[in-house]
Structure formats: structure tokens, C-alpha cells
Tab-separated table of C-alpha atoms in Angstrom:
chain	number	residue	atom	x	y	z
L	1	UNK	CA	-87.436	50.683	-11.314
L	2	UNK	CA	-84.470	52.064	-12.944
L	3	UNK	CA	-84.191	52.276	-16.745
L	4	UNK	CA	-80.652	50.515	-16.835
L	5	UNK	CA	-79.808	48.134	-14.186
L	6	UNK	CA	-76.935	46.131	-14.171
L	7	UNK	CA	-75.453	43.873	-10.585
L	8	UNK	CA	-73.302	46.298	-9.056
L	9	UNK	CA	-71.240	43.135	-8.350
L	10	UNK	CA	-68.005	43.247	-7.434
L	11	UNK	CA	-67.649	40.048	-10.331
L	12	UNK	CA	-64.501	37.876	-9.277
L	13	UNK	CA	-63.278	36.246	-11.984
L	14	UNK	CA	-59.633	33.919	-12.236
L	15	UNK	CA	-57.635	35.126	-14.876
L	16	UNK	CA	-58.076	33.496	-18.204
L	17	UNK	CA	-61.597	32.545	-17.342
L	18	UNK	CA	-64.953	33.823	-19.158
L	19	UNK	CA	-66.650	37.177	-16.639
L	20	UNK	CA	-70.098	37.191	-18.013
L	21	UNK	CA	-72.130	40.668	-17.211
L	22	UNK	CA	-75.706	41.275	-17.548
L	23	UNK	CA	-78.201	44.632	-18.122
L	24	UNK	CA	-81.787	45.035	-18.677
L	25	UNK	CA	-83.679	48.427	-19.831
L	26	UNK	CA	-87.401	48.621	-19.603
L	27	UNK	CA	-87.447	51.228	-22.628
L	28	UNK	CA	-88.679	48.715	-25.493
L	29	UNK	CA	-88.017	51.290	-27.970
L	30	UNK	CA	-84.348	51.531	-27.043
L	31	UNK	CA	-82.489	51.543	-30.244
L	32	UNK	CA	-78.779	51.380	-29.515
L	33	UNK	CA	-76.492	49.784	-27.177
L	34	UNK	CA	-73.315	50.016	-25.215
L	35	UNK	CA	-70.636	48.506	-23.282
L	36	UNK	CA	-67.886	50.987	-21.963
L	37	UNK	CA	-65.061	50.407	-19.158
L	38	UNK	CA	-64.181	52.385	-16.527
L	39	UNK	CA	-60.663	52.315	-14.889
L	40	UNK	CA	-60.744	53.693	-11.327
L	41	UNK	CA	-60.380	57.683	-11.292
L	42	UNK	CA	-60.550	57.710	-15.413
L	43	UNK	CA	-63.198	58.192	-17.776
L	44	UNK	CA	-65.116	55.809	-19.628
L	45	UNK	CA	-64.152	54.515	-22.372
L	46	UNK	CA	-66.275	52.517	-24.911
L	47	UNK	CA	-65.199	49.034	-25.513
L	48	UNK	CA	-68.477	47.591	-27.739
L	49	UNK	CA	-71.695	48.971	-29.478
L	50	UNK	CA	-74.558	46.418	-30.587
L	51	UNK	CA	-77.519	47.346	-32.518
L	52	UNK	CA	-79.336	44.337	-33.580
L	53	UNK	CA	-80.399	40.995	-32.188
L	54	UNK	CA	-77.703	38.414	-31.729
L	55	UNK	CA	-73.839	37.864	-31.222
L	56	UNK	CA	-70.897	40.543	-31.991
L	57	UNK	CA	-67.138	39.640	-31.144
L	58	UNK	CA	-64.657	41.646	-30.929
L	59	UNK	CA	-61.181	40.221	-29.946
L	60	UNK	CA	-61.954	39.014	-26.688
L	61	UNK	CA	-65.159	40.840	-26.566
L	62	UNK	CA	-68.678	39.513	-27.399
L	63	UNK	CA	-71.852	41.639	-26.669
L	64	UNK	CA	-75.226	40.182	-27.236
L	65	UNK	CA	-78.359	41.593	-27.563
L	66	UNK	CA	-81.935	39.977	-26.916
L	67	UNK	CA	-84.583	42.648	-27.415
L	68	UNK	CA	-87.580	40.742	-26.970
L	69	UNK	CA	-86.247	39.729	-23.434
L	70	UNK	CA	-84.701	43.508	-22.761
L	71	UNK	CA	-81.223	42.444	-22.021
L	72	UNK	CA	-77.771	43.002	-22.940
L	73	UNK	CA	-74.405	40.793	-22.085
L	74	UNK	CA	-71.106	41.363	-22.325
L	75	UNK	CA	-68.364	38.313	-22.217
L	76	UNK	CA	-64.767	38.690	-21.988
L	77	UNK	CA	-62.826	35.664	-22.556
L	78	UNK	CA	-59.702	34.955	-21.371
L	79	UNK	CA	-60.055	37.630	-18.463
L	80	UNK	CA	-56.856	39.088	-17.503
L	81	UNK	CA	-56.237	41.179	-14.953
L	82	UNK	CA	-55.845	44.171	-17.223
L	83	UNK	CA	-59.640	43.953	-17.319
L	84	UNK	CA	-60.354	44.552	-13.968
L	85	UNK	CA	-62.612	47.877	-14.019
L	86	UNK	CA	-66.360	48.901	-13.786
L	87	UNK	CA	-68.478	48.173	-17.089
L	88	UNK	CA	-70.906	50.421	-18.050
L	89	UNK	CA	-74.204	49.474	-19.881
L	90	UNK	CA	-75.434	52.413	-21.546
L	91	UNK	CA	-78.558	52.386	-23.452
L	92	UNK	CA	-80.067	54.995	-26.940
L	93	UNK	CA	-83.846	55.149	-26.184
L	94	UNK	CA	-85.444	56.288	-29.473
L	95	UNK	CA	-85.422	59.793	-29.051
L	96	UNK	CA	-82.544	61.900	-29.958
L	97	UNK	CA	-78.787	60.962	-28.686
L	98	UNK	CA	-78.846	60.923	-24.725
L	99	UNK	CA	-77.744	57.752	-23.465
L	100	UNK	CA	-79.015	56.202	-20.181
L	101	UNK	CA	-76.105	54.364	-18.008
L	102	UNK	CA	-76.606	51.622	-15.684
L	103	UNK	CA	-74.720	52.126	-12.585
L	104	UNK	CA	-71.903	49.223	-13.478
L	105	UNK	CA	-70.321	46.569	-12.796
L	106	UNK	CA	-67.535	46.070	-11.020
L	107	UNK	CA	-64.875	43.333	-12.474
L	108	UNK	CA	-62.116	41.634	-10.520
L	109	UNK	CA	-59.689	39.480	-11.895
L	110	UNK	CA	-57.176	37.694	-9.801
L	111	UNK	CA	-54.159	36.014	-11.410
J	1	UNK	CA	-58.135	60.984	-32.532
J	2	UNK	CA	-60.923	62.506	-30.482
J	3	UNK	CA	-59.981	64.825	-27.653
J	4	UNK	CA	-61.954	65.949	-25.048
J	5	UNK	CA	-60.432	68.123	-22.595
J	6	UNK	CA	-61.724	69.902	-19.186
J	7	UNK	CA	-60.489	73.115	-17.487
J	8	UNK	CA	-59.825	71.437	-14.779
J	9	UNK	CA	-58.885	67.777	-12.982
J	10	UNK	CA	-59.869	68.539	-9.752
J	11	UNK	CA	-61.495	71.884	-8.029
J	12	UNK	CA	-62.713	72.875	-4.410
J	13	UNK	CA	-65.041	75.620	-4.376
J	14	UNK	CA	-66.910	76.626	-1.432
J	15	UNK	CA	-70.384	76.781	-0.968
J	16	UNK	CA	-72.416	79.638	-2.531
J	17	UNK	CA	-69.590	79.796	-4.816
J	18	UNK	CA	-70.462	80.518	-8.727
J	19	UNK	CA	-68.468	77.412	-10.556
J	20	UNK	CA	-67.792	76.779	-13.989
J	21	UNK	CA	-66.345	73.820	-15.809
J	22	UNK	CA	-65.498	74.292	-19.492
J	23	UNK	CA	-65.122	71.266	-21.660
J	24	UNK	CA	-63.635	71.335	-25.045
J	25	UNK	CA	-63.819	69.094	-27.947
J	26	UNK	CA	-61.719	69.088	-31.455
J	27	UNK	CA	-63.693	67.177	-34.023
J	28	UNK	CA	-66.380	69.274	-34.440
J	29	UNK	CA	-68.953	67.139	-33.228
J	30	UNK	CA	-72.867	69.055	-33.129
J	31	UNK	CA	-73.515	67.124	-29.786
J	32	UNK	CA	-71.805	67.534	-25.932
J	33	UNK	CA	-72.935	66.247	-22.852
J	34	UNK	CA	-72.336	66.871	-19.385
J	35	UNK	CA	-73.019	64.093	-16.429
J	36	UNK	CA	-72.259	63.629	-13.198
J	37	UNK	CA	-71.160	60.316	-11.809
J	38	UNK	CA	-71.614	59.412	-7.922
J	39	UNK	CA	-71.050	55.952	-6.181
J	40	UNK	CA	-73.734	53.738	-6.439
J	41	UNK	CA	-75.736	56.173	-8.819
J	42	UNK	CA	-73.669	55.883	-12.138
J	43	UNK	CA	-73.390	58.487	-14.681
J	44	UNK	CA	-76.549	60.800	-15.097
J	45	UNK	CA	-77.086	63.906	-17.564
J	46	UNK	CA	-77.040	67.277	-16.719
J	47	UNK	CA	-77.776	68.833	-19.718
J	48	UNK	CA	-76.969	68.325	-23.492
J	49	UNK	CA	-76.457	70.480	-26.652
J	50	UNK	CA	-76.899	69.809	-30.318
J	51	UNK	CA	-75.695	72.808	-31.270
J	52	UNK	CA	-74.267	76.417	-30.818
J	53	UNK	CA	-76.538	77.947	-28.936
J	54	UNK	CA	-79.045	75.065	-28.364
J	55	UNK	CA	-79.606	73.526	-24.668
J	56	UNK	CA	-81.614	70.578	-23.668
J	57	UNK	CA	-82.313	69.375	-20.184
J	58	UNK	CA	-81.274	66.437	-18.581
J	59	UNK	CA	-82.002	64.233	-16.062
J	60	UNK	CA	-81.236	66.352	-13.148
J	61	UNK	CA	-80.644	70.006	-13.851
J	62	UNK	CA	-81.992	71.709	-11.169
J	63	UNK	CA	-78.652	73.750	-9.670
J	64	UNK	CA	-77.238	73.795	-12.870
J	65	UNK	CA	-76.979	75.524	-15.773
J	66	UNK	CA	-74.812	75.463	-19.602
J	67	UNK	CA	-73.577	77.553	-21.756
J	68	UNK	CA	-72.797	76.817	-25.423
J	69	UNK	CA	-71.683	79.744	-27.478
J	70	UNK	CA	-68.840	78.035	-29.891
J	71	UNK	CA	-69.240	74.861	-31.804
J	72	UNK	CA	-66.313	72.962	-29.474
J	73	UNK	CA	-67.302	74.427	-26.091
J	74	UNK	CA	-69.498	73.318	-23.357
J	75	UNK	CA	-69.738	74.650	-20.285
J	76	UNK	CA	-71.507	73.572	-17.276
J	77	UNK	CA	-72.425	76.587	-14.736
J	78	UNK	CA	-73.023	76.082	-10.865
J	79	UNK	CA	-74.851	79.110	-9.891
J	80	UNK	CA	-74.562	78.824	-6.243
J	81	UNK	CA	-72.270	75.671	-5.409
J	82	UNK	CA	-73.837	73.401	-2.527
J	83	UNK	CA	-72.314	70.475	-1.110
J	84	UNK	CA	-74.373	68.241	-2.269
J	85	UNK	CA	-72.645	68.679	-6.011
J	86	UNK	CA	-69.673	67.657	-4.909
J	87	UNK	CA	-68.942	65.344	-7.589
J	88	UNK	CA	-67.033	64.120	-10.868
J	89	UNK	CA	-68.436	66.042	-13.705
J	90	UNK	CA	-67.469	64.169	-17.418
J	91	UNK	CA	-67.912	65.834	-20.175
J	92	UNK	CA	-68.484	64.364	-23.366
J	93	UNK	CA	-69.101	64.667	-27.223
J	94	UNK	CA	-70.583	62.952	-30.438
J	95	UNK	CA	-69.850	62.851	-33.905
J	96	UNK	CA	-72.282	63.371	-36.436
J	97	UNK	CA	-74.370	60.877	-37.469
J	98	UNK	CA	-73.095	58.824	-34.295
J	99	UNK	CA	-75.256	56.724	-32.790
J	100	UNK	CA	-74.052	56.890	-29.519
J	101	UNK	CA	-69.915	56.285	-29.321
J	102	UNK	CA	-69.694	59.312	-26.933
J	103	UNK	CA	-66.094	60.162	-26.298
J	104	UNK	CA	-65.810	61.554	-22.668
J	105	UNK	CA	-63.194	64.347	-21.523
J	106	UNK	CA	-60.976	62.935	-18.453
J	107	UNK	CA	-63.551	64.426	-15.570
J	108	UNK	CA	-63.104	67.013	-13.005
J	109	UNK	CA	-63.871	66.492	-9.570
J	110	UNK	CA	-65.251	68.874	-7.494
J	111	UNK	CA	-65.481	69.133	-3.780
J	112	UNK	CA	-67.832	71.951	-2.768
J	113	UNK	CA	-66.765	72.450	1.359
């Protein structure tokens, strides 16, 4: 089982609707976690960090985190197509600063 | 702003070939990172630093090896390219105290024929 899994997907979303995307880690001490997007042939880039239980919005962002279940979600509302990319879930395990990826998402937005 | 930058965007080196990429930051962050990232396998460490001098293994460092002798440089050493590390190699850096918003170089990718 792989420590970050997320559906490789591609997600195919209409524009202005809600893309929902889903990870789970099996480290329960995992202490930090991250959304980032990835634009074909670019770098990532990160979009949200989360650190405690619950909702966090940002613009047309919201991650949320549910430790006791081991998941993390990112929505984007009002996809456009701008947002079409792969999402990576990337996840601080308790020990030092090395971050564990998921292998992504892929997004598609059609107008 | 942050800036990472690599030597190079894209390299072909042939195989047996000694390869380096060099990856430099400018905000003085203790900790740099290099992954590779391959379809359907995501981004994986290499190794990692946390300071001059200071080398940590990663997740698959066998073929590799780093270098860290200055504060904003990184570099990632193939000893003996093989084909099988043809790849994009990303780079990437932390500030202090960060918990984690690693700021990532643009990536060079290297073919290995």
C-alpha cells in the first residue's frame, strides 16, 4: 500500500462547477498537509497547506482535513479551465521535513 | 520571492556518463531536496540536506549521490548514468521554521540514451 494515494483520475469537470479530489496516508502521525498544482512540463507549485482538523478556504480553494479517517480533500469551486492541471497531495510524517507525494490527480475542465 | 533555479532545463547524457545537476536557491533556506518525478509514480526523494555539509537519504538513492558544500547549493550526482534515470529531476528548498511550503526549482529533464 502506498503512503499517499490519491485517483490518478483524469477528473472531468464543466467549468464553473465544484472538482472535488480525495487522498488518504496510512502514516497516523502525519503532521502536515498539502495541496500543490502541477501545470504540464512545470513544477509544482503549492496552492493550500492544512494542519488541523476541519475546513480552510482560500478564494476558491477549500482543503479539509479528517485525521481520524486519514484523508485529505481539496474543492475548487467555480472550476475554470485555468485549473486544469495535476494536484498533488503531499503529506509531513512526524519526523523531520521530507514530504511524501501522492502520485496526483489529473483535472480537466471543459468550458 | 523565492527562486529556485537548475543548471539546466533539459540534458541528454549517455549511459555510463558522470551527470550532475546543480540547483540553487536565494533565501537562505537550511533545507533542499531533490526528487524525481516519473508517470504514474509521482514525485519521490532522492536525497535531502539540512545543512552545509549534511546529507540524508531518501527514498531511492541507490545510483545517486549529493553534494552540499554552500548554504544555497545542492547538487545531485549520477555516478554512472543508466537509462533507467532518465527522468525530471526538481529540485527544491525550505525556509526555516517551514513546515513544509517547499518551493521547487523549474526541473531538468534528463534523457540518458
Amino acid at each position: 500500500q502506498k503512503e499517499v494515494e490519491q485517483n490518478s483520475g483524469p477528473l472531468s469537470v464543466p467549468e464553473g462547477a465544484i472538482a472535488s479530489l480525495n487522498c488518504t496516508y496510512s502514516d497516523r502521525g502525519s503532521q502536515s498537509f498539502f495541496w500543490y498544482r502541477q501545470y504540464s512540463g512545470k513544477s509544482p507549485e503549492l496552492i493550500m497547506s492544512i494542519y488541523s482538523n476541519g475546513d480552510k478556504e482560500d478564494g476558491r480553494f477549500t482543503a479539509q482535513l479528517n485525521k481520524a479517517s486519514q484523508y485529505v480533500s481539496l474543492l475548487i469551486r467555480d472550476s475554470q479551465p485555468s485549473d486544469s492541471a495535476t494536484y498533488l497531495c503531499a503529506v509531513m510524517v512526524a519526523a523531520g521535513n521530507k514530504l511524501t507525494f501522492g502520485g496526483g490527480t489529473r483535472v480537466l475542465v471543459k468550458p | 520571492d523565492v527562486k529556485v533555479t537548475q543548471s539546466s532545463r533539459y540534458l541528454v547524457k549517455r549511459t555510463g556518463e558522470k551527470v550532475f545537476l546543480e540547483c540553487v536557491q536565494d533565501m537562505d533556506h537550511e533545507n533542499m531536496f531533490w526528487y524525481r518525478q516519473d508517470p504514474g509514480l509521482g514525485l519521490r526523494l532522492i536525497y535531502f540536506s539540512y545543512d552545509v555539509k549534511m546529507k540524508e537519504k531518501g527514498d531511492i538513492p541507490e545510483g545517486y549521490s549529493v553534494s552540499r558544500e554552500k548554504k544555497e547549493r545542492f547538487s545531485l550526482i549520477l555516478e554512472s548514468a543508466s537509462t533507467n534515470q532518465t527522468s525530471m529531476y526538481l529540485c527544491a528548498s525550505l525556509p526555516p521554521r517551514g513546515w513544509g511550503e517547499q518551493y521547487f526549482g523549474p526541473g531538468t529533464r534528463l534523457t540518458v540514451t
